[in-house]
CSV table of C-alpha atoms in Angstrom, one decimal:
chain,number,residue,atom,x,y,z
A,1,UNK,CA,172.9,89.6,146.5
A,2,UNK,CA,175.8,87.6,144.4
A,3,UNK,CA,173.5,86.4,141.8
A,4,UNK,CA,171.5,90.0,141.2
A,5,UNK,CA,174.8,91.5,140.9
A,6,UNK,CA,175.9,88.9,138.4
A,7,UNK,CA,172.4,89.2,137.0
A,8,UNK,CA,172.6,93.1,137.1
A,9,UNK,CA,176.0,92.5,135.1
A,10,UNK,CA,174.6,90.3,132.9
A,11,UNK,CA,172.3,92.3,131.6
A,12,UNK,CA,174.1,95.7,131.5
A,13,UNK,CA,176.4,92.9,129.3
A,14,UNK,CA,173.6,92.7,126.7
A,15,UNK,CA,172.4,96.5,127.1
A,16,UNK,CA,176.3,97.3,126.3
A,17,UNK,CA,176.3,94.5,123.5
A,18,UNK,CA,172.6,96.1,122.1
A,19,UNK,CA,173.8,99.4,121.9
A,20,UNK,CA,177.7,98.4,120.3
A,21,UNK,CA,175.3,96.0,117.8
A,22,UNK,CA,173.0,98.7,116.7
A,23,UNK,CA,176.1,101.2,116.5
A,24,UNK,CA,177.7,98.3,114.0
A,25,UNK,CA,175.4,99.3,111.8
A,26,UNK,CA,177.0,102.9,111.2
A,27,UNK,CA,178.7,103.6,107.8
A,28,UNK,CA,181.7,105.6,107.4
A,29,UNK,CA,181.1,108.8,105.7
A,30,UNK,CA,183.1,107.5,103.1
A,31,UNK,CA,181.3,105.4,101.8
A,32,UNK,CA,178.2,108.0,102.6
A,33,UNK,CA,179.7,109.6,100.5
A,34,UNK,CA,180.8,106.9,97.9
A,35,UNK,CA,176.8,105.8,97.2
A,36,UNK,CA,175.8,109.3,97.6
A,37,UNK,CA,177.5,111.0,94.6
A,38,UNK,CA,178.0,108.1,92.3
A,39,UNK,CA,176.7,109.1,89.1
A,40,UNK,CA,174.9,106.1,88.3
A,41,UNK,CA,172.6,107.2,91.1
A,42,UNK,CA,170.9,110.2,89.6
A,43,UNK,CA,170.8,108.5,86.0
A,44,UNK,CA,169.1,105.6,87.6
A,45,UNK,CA,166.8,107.5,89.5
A,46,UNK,CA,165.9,109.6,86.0
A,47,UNK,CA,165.0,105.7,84.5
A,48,UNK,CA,162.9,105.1,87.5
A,49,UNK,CA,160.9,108.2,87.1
A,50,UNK,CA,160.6,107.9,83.2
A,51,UNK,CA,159.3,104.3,83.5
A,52,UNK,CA,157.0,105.1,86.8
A,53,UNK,CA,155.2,108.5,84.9
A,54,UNK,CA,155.1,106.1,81.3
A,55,UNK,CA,153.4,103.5,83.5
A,56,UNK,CA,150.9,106.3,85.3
A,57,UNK,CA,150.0,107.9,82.1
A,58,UNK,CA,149.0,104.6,80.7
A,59,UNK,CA,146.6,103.8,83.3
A,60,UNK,CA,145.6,107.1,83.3
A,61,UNK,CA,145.1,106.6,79.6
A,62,UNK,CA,142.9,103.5,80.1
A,63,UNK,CA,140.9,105.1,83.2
A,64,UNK,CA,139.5,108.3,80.8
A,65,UNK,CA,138.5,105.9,78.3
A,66,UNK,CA,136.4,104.2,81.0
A,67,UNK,CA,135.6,107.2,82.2
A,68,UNK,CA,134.7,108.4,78.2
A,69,UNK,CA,132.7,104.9,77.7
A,70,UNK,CA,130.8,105.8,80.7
A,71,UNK,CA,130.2,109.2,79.9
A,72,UNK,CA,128.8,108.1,76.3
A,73,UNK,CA,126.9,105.9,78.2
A,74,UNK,CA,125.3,107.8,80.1
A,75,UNK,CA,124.3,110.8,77.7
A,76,UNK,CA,122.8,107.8,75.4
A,77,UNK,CA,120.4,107.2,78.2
A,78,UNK,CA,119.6,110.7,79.0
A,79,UNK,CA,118.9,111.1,75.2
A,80,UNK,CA,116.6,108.6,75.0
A,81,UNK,CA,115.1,109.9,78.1
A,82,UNK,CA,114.6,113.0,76.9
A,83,UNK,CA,115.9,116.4,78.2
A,84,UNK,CA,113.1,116.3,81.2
A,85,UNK,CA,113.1,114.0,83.8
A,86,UNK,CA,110.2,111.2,83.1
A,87,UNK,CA,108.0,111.0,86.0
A,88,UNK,CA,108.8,107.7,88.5
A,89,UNK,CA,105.6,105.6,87.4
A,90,UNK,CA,107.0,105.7,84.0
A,91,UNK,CA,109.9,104.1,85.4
A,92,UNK,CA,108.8,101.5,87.6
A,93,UNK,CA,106.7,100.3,84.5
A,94,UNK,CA,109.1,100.4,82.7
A,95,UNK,CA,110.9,97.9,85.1
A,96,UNK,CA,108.2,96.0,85.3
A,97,UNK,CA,108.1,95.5,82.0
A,98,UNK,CA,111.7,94.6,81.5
A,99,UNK,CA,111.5,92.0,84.2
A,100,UNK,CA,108.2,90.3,82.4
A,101,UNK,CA,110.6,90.1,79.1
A,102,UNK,CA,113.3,88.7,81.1
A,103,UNK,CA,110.7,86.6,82.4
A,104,UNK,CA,109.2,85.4,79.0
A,105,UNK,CA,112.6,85.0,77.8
A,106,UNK,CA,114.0,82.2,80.6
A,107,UNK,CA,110.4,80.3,80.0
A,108,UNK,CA,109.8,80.6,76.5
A,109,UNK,CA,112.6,78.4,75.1
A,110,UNK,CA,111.6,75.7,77.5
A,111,UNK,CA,107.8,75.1,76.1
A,112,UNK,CA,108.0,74.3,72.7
A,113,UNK,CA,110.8,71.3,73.7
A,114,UNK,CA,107.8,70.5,76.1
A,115,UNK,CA,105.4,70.5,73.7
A,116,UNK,CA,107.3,68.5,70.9
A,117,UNK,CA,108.0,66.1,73.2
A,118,UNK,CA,104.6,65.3,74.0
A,119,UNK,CA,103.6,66.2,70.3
A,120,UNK,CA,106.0,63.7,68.6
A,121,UNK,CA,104.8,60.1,69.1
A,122,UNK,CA,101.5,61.6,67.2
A,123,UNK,CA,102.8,63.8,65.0
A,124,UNK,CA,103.1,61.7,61.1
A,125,UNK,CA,106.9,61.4,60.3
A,126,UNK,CA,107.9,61.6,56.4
A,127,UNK,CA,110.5,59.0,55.6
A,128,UNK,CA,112.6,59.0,52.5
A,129,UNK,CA,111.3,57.6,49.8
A,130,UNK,CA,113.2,54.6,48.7
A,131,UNK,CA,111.9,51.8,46.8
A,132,UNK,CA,110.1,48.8,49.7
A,133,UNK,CA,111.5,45.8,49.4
A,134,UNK,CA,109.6,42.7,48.4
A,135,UNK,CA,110.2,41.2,51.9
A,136,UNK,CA,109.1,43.8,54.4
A,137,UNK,CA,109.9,41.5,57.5
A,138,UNK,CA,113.2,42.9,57.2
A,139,UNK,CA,112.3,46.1,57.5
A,140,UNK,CA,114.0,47.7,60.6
A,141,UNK,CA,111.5,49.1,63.8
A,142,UNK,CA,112.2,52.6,63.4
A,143,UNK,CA,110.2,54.7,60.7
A,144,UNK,CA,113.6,56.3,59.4
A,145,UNK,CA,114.4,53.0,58.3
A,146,UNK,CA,111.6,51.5,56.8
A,147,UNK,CA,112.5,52.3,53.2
A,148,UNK,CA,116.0,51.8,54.0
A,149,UNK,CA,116.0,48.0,54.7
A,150,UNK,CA,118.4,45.7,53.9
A,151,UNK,CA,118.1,41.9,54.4
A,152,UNK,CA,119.8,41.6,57.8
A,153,UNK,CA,119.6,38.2,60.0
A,154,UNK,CA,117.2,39.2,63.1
A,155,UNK,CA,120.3,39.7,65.7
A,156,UNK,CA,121.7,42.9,63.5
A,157,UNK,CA,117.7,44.0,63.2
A,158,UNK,CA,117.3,43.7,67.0
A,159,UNK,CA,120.6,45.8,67.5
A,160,UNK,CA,119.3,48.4,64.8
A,161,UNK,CA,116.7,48.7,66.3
A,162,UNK,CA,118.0,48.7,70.3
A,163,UNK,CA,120.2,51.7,68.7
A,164,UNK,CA,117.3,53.7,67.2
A,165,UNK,CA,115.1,53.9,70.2
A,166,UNK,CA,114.8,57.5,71.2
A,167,UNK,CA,115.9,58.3,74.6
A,168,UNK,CA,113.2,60.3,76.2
A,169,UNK,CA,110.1,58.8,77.5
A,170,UNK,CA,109.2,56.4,74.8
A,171,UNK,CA,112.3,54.4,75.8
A,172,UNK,CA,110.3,51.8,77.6
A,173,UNK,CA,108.0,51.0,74.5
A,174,UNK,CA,108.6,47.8,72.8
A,175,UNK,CA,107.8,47.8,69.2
A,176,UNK,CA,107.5,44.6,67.1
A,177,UNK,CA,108.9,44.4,63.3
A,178,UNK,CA,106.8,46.2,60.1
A,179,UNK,CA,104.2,43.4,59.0
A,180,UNK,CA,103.6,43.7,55.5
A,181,UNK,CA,99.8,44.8,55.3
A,182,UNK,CA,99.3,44.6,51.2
A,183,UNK,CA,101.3,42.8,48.5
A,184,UNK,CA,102.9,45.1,45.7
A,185,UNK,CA,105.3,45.2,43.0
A,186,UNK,CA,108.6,47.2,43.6
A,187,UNK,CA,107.5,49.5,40.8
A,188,UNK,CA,104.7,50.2,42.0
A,189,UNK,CA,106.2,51.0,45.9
A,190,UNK,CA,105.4,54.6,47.3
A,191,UNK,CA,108.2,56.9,46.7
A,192,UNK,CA,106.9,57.8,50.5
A,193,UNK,CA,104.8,57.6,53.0
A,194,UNK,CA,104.2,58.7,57.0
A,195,UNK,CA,104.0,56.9,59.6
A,196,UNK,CA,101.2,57.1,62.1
A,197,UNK,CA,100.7,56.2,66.1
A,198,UNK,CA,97.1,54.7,66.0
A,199,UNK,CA,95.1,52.7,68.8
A,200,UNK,CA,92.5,50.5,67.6
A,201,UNK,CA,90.7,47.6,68.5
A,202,UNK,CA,91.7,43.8,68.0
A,203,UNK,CA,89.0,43.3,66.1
A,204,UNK,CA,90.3,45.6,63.2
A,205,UNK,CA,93.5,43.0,62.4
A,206,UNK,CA,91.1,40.5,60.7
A,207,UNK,CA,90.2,43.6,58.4
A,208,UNK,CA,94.3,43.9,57.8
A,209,UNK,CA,94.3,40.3,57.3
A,210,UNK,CA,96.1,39.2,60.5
A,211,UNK,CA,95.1,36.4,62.7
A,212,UNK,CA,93.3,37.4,66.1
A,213,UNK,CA,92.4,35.8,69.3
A,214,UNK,CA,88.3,36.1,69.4
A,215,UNK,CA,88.1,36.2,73.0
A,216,UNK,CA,90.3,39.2,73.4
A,217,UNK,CA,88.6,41.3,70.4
A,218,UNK,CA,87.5,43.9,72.8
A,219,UNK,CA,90.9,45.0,73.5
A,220,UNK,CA,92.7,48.0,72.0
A,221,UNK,CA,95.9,48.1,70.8
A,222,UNK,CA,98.4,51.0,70.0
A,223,UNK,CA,100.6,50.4,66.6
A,224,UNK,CA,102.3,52.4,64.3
A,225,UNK,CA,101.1,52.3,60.7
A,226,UNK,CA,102.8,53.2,57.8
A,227,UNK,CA,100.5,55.1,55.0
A,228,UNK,CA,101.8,55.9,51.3
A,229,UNK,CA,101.6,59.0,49.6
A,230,UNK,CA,98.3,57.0,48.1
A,231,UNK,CA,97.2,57.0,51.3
A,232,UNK,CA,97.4,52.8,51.3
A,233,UNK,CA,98.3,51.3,54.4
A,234,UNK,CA,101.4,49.2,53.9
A,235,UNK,CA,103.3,48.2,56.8
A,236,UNK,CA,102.0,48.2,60.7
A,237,UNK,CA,104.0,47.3,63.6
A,238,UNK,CA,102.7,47.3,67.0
A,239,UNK,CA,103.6,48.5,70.3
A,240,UNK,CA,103.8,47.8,73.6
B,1,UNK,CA,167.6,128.1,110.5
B,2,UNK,CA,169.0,124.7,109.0
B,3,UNK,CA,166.2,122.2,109.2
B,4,UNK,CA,168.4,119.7,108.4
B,5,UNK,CA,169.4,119.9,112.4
B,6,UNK,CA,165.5,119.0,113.5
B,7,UNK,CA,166.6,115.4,112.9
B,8,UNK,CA,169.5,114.8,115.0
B,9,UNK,CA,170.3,111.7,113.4
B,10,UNK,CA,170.9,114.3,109.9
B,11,UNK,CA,173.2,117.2,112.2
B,12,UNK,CA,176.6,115.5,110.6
B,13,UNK,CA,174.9,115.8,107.4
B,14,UNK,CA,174.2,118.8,108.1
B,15,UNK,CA,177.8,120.2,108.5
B,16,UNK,CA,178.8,118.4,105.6
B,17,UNK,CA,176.4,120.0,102.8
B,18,UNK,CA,176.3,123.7,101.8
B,19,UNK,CA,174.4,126.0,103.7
B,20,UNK,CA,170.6,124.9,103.2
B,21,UNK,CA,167.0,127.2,103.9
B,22,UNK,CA,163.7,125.9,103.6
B,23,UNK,CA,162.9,128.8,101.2
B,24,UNK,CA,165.4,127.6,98.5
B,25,UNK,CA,163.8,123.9,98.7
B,26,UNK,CA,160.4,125.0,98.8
B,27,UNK,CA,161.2,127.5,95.6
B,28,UNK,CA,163.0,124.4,93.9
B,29,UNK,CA,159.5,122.3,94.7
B,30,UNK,CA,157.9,125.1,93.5
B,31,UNK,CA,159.6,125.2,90.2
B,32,UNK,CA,159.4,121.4,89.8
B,33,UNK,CA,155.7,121.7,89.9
B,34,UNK,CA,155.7,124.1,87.2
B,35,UNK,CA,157.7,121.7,85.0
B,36,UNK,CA,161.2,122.6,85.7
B,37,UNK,CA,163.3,118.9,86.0
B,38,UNK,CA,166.7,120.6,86.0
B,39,UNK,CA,165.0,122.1,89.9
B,40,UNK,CA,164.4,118.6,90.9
B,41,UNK,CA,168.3,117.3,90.1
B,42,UNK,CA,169.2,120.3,92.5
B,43,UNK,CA,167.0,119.2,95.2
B,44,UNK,CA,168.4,115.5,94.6
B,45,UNK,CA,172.4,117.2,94.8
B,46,UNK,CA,170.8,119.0,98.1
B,47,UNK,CA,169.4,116.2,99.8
B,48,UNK,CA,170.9,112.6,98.8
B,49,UNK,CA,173.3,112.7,101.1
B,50,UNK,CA,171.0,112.4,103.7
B,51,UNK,CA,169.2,110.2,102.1
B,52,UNK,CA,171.9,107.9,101.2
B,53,UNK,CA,172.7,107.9,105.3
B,54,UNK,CA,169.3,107.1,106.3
B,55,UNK,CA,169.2,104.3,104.1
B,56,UNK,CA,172.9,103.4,105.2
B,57,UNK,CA,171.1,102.8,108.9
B,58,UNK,CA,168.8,99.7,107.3
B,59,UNK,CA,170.4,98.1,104.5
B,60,UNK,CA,174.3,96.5,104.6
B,61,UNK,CA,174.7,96.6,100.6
B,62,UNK,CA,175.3,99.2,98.3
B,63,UNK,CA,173.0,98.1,95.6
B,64,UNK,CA,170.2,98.3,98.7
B,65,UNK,CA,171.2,101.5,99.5
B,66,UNK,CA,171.1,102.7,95.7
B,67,UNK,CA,167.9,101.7,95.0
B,68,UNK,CA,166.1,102.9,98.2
B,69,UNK,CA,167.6,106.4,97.7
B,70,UNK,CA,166.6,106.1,94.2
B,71,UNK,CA,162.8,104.9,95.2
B,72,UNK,CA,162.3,107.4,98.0
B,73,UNK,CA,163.2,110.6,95.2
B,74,UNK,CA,160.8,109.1,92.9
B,75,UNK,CA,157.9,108.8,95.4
B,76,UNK,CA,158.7,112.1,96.5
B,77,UNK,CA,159.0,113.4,92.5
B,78,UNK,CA,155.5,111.9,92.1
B,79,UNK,CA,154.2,113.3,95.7
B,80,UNK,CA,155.4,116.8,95.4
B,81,UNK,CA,152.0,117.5,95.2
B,82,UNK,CA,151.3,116.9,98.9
B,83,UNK,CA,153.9,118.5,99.7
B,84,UNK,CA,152.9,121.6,101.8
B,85,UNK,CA,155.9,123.7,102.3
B,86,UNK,CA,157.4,125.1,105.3
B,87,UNK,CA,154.7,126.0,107.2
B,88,UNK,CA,154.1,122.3,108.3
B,89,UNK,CA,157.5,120.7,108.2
B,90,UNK,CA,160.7,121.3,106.2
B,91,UNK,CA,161.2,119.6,102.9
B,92,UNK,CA,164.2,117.3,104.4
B,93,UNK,CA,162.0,116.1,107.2
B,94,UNK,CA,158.8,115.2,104.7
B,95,UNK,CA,161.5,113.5,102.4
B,96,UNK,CA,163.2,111.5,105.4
B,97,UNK,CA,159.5,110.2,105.8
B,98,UNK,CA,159.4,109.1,102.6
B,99,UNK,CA,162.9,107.8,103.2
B,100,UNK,CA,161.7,105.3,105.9
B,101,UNK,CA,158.9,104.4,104.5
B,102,UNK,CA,160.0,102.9,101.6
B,103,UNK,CA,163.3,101.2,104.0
B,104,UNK,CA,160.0,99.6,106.1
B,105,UNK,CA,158.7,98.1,102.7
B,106,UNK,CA,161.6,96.9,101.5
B,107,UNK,CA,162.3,95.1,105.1
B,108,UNK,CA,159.3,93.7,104.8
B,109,UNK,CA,159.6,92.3,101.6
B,110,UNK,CA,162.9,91.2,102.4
B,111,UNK,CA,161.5,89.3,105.3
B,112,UNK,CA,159.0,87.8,103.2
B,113,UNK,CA,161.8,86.6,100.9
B,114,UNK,CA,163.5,84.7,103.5
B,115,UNK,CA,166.9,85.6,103.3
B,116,UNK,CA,169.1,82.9,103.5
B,117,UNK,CA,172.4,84.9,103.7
B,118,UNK,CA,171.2,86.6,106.9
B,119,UNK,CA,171.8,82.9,109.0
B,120,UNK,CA,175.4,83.0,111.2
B,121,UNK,CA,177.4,80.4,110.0
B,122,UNK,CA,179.8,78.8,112.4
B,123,UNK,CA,182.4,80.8,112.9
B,124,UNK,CA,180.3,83.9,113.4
B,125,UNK,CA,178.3,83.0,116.1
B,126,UNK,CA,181.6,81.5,117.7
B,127,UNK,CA,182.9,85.1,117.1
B,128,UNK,CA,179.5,86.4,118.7
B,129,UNK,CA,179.9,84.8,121.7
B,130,UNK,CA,183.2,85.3,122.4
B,131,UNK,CA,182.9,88.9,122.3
B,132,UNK,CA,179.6,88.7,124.6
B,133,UNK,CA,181.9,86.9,127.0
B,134,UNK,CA,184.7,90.0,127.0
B,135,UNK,CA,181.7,92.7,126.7
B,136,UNK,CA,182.3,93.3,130.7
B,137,UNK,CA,185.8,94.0,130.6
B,138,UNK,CA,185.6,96.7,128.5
B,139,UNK,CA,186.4,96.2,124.9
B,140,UNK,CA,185.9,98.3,122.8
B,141,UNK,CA,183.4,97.5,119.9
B,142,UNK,CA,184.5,99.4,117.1
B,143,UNK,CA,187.9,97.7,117.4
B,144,UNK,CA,186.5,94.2,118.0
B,145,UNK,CA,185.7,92.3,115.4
B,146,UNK,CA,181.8,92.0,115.6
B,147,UNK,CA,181.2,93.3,111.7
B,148,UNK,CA,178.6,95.6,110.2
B,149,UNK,CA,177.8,92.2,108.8
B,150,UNK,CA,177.5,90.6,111.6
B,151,UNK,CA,175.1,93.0,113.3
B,152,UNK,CA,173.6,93.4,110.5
B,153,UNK,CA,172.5,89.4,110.4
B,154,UNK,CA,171.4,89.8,113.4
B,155,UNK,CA,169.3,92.7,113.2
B,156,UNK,CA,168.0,91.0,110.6
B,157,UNK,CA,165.9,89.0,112.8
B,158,UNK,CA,163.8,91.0,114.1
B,159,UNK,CA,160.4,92.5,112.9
B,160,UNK,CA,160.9,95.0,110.7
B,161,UNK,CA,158.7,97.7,113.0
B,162,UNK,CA,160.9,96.5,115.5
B,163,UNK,CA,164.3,97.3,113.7
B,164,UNK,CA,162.8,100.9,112.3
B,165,UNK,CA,162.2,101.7,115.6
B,166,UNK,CA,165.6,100.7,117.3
B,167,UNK,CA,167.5,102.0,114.5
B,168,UNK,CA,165.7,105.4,114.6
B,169,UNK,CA,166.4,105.9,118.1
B,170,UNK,CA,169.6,103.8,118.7
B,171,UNK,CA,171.5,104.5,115.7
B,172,UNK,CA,169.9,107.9,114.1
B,173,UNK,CA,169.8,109.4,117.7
B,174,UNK,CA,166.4,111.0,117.5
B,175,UNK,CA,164.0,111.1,120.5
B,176,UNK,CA,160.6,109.4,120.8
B,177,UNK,CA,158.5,111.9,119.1
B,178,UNK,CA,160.6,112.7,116.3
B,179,UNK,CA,160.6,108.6,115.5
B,180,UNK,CA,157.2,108.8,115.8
B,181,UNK,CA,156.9,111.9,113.2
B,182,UNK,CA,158.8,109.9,111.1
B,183,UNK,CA,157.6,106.8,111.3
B,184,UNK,CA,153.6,107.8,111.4
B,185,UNK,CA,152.8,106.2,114.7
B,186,UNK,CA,151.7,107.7,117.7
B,187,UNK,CA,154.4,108.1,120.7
B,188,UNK,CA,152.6,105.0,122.8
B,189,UNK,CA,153.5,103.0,120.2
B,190,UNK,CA,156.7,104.2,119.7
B,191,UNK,CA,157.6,103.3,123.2
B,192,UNK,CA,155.8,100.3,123.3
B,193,UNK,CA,157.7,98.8,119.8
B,194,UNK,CA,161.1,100.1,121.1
B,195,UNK,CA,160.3,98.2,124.5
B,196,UNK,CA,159.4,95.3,122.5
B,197,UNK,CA,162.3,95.3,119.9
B,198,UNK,CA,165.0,95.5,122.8
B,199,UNK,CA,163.1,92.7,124.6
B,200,UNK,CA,163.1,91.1,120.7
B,201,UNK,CA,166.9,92.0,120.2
B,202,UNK,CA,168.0,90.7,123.6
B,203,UNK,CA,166.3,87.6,122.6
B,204,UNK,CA,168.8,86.7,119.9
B,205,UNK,CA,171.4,87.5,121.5
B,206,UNK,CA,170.9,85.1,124.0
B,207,UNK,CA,170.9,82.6,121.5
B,208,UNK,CA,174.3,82.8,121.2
B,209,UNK,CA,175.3,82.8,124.7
């Protein structure tokens, strides 16, 4: 009975200290008063207003020109549509249509990469014309540089020519150095000439005057031969 | 009929402005909508006193105060629109609306910015629970020295639904449903935030105990 009464008083304690708290809060009329007809008040509240109806109007501003763009939008359409409605198979061909071009467009740009990578080994490459130099064991493995050759000791030809391998699927080939096929003088080297992915069979090097193993003259071989602009053979190289 | 005197917690502001009708603020709305600003400075003169108290109930600084009266005219400038007249509810009760509205944002974005200032220091809570101890005996509050500051900290930790809701009914005197009408809730959970926000309230204080 003690210890509710003391509880009882306890809390009436904190009920009396809520309500004398919340009172705390109360402002004198005063100061009421004081805030209430300051003059800063209603200039301030005149700002506020100005800014918050400059800041509407500008998105409202911004919304009808949406709203404008939209419109144009959709009058453009109607005029091309015409002033009567078209009928609904017009439409869904129409669609259809649309999704074949979108279709054509995605695939298109993909097949002609297809094809000239399949295309190129075959294909005959122009290189520059330039002069071939009297020793054409220096001339460097890739067609580009053919004309372009330089005595270089075999270690710089072997990294010109790690360098110069394309990337794509050919990467695995190995392709020996130009052999000199016919004997010329410089002035009478082919300004240019092509160069040409050709298989044949062993037993065509004797005609090219290179040695060849008899017993294996039934083989074919894959090279690359280079060809003038007289259509002379000059250089092969062969691949493997 | 004063309107002013639907809100108890306004019925001293009421005797201290000049004699008010709804059909003088509804004609100043009404001339505001047509364009007339000098209509809407009258309305301001008419009604920023009770405002200025409303906003006195939440807020412990002037600058607070200033710029939640300020903020609760301009919403109503720009909602004037919606404003339906007298047939619904008087102009001072739709504007006290506003009024706690914008003092319930403002609490809770000043409870999202962590006030430091609102912690007791030392001496305070010393001073809190000395005056818990003499509560019993009879001491008078007003005269003792638990501040407007001090209650103010402490309010300060609670929700803000809870302290819109205490303060409505504690401090601004108004019954359930006219806290509800102000606030937007229903009268369940009127009662069930002011049970809450005394259980909340009671909470803190025991802190200091």
């Amino acid at each position: 009975m003690m210890l509710r009464r003391k509880k009882l008083s306890g809390d009436e304690g904190f009920d009396q200290l809520q309500r004398e708290v919340l009172l705390a809060v109360k402002v004198s009329e005063e100061e009421i008063e004081a805030v209430a007809t300051s003059p800063d008040l209603f200039d301030g509240l005149r700002l506020r207003i100005a800014g918050e109806r400059r800041q509407r109007s500008g998105g409202k501003v911004l919304a009808d020109d949406w709203r404008a763009a939209d419109r144009a939008g959709l009058n453009f359409i109607r005029a091309l549509l015409g002033p009567s409605r078209p009928p609904h198979w017009i439409l869904t061909a129409a669609a259809v249509l649309l999704l074949v071009a979108v279709a054509l467009l995605l695939w298109l740009p993909k097949q002609p990469r297809e094809s000239r990578e399949i295309a190129q080994p075959v294909i005959p490459q122009t290189v520059p014309s330039r002069p071939l130099d009297t020793d054409p064991r220096v001339l460097p493995a890739s067609p580009e540089k053919v004309l372009d050759a330089v005595p270089l000791s075999s270690k710089q030809q072997r990294r010109i020519y790690r360098r110069d391998q394309p990337s794509d699927n050919h990467a695995d080939e190995i392709a020996t150095d130009f052999l000199p096929l016919t004997f010329m003088a410089d002035s009478t080297a082919p300004e240019s000439g092509h160069l040409v992915r050709v298989t044949i069979p062993r037993s065509a090097l004797l005609a090219m005057g290179l040695p060849m193993n008899a017993e294996r003259a039934g083989e074919l071989v894959r090279a690359d031969v280079f060809i003038g602009d007289d259509g002379l053979a000059r250089a092969i190289r062969f691949i493997q | 009929m004063e309107h002013c005197t639907d809100i108890s917690g306004f019925a001293t502001a009421a005797a201290l402005e000049p004699v008010t009708h709804e059909a003088v603020d509804d004609e100043l709305v009404a001339a505001v909508r047509s364009g007339d600003e000098e209509a809407f400075a009258l309305l301001f003169e008419r009604h920023r006193r009770s405002v200025t108290r409303l906003a006195y109930r939440f807020f412990y600084h002037r600058e607070q105060v200033e710029d939640i009266v300020q903020e609760s005219f301009a919403n109503a400038y720009f909602a004037l629109g919606a404003y339906r007249g007298g047939q619904e509810r008087s102009f001072i009760a739709w504007l006290s609306r506003i009024t706690v509205r914008a003092c319930y944002d403002a609490l809770r974005r000043s409870r999202r910015a962590e006030n430091v200032m609102s912690e007791l220091n030392q001496e305070e809570e010393g001073l809190l629970a000395e005056k818990l101890r003499d509560v019993g005996k009879g001491s008078d509050i007003e005269c003792a020295a638990i501040s407007r500051d001090l209650a103010n900290k402490l309010l300060q930790r609670l929700e803000p639904d809870d302290r819109i809701v205490l303060t409505l009914l504690s401090v601004g005197d108004l019954s359930v449903a006219e806290t509800a009408e102000l606030t937007g809730w229903s009268v369940s959970k009127v009662k069930m935030r002011a049970h809450r926000a005394r259980r909340s309230l009671r909470r803190v204080l025991h802190r200091f105990v």
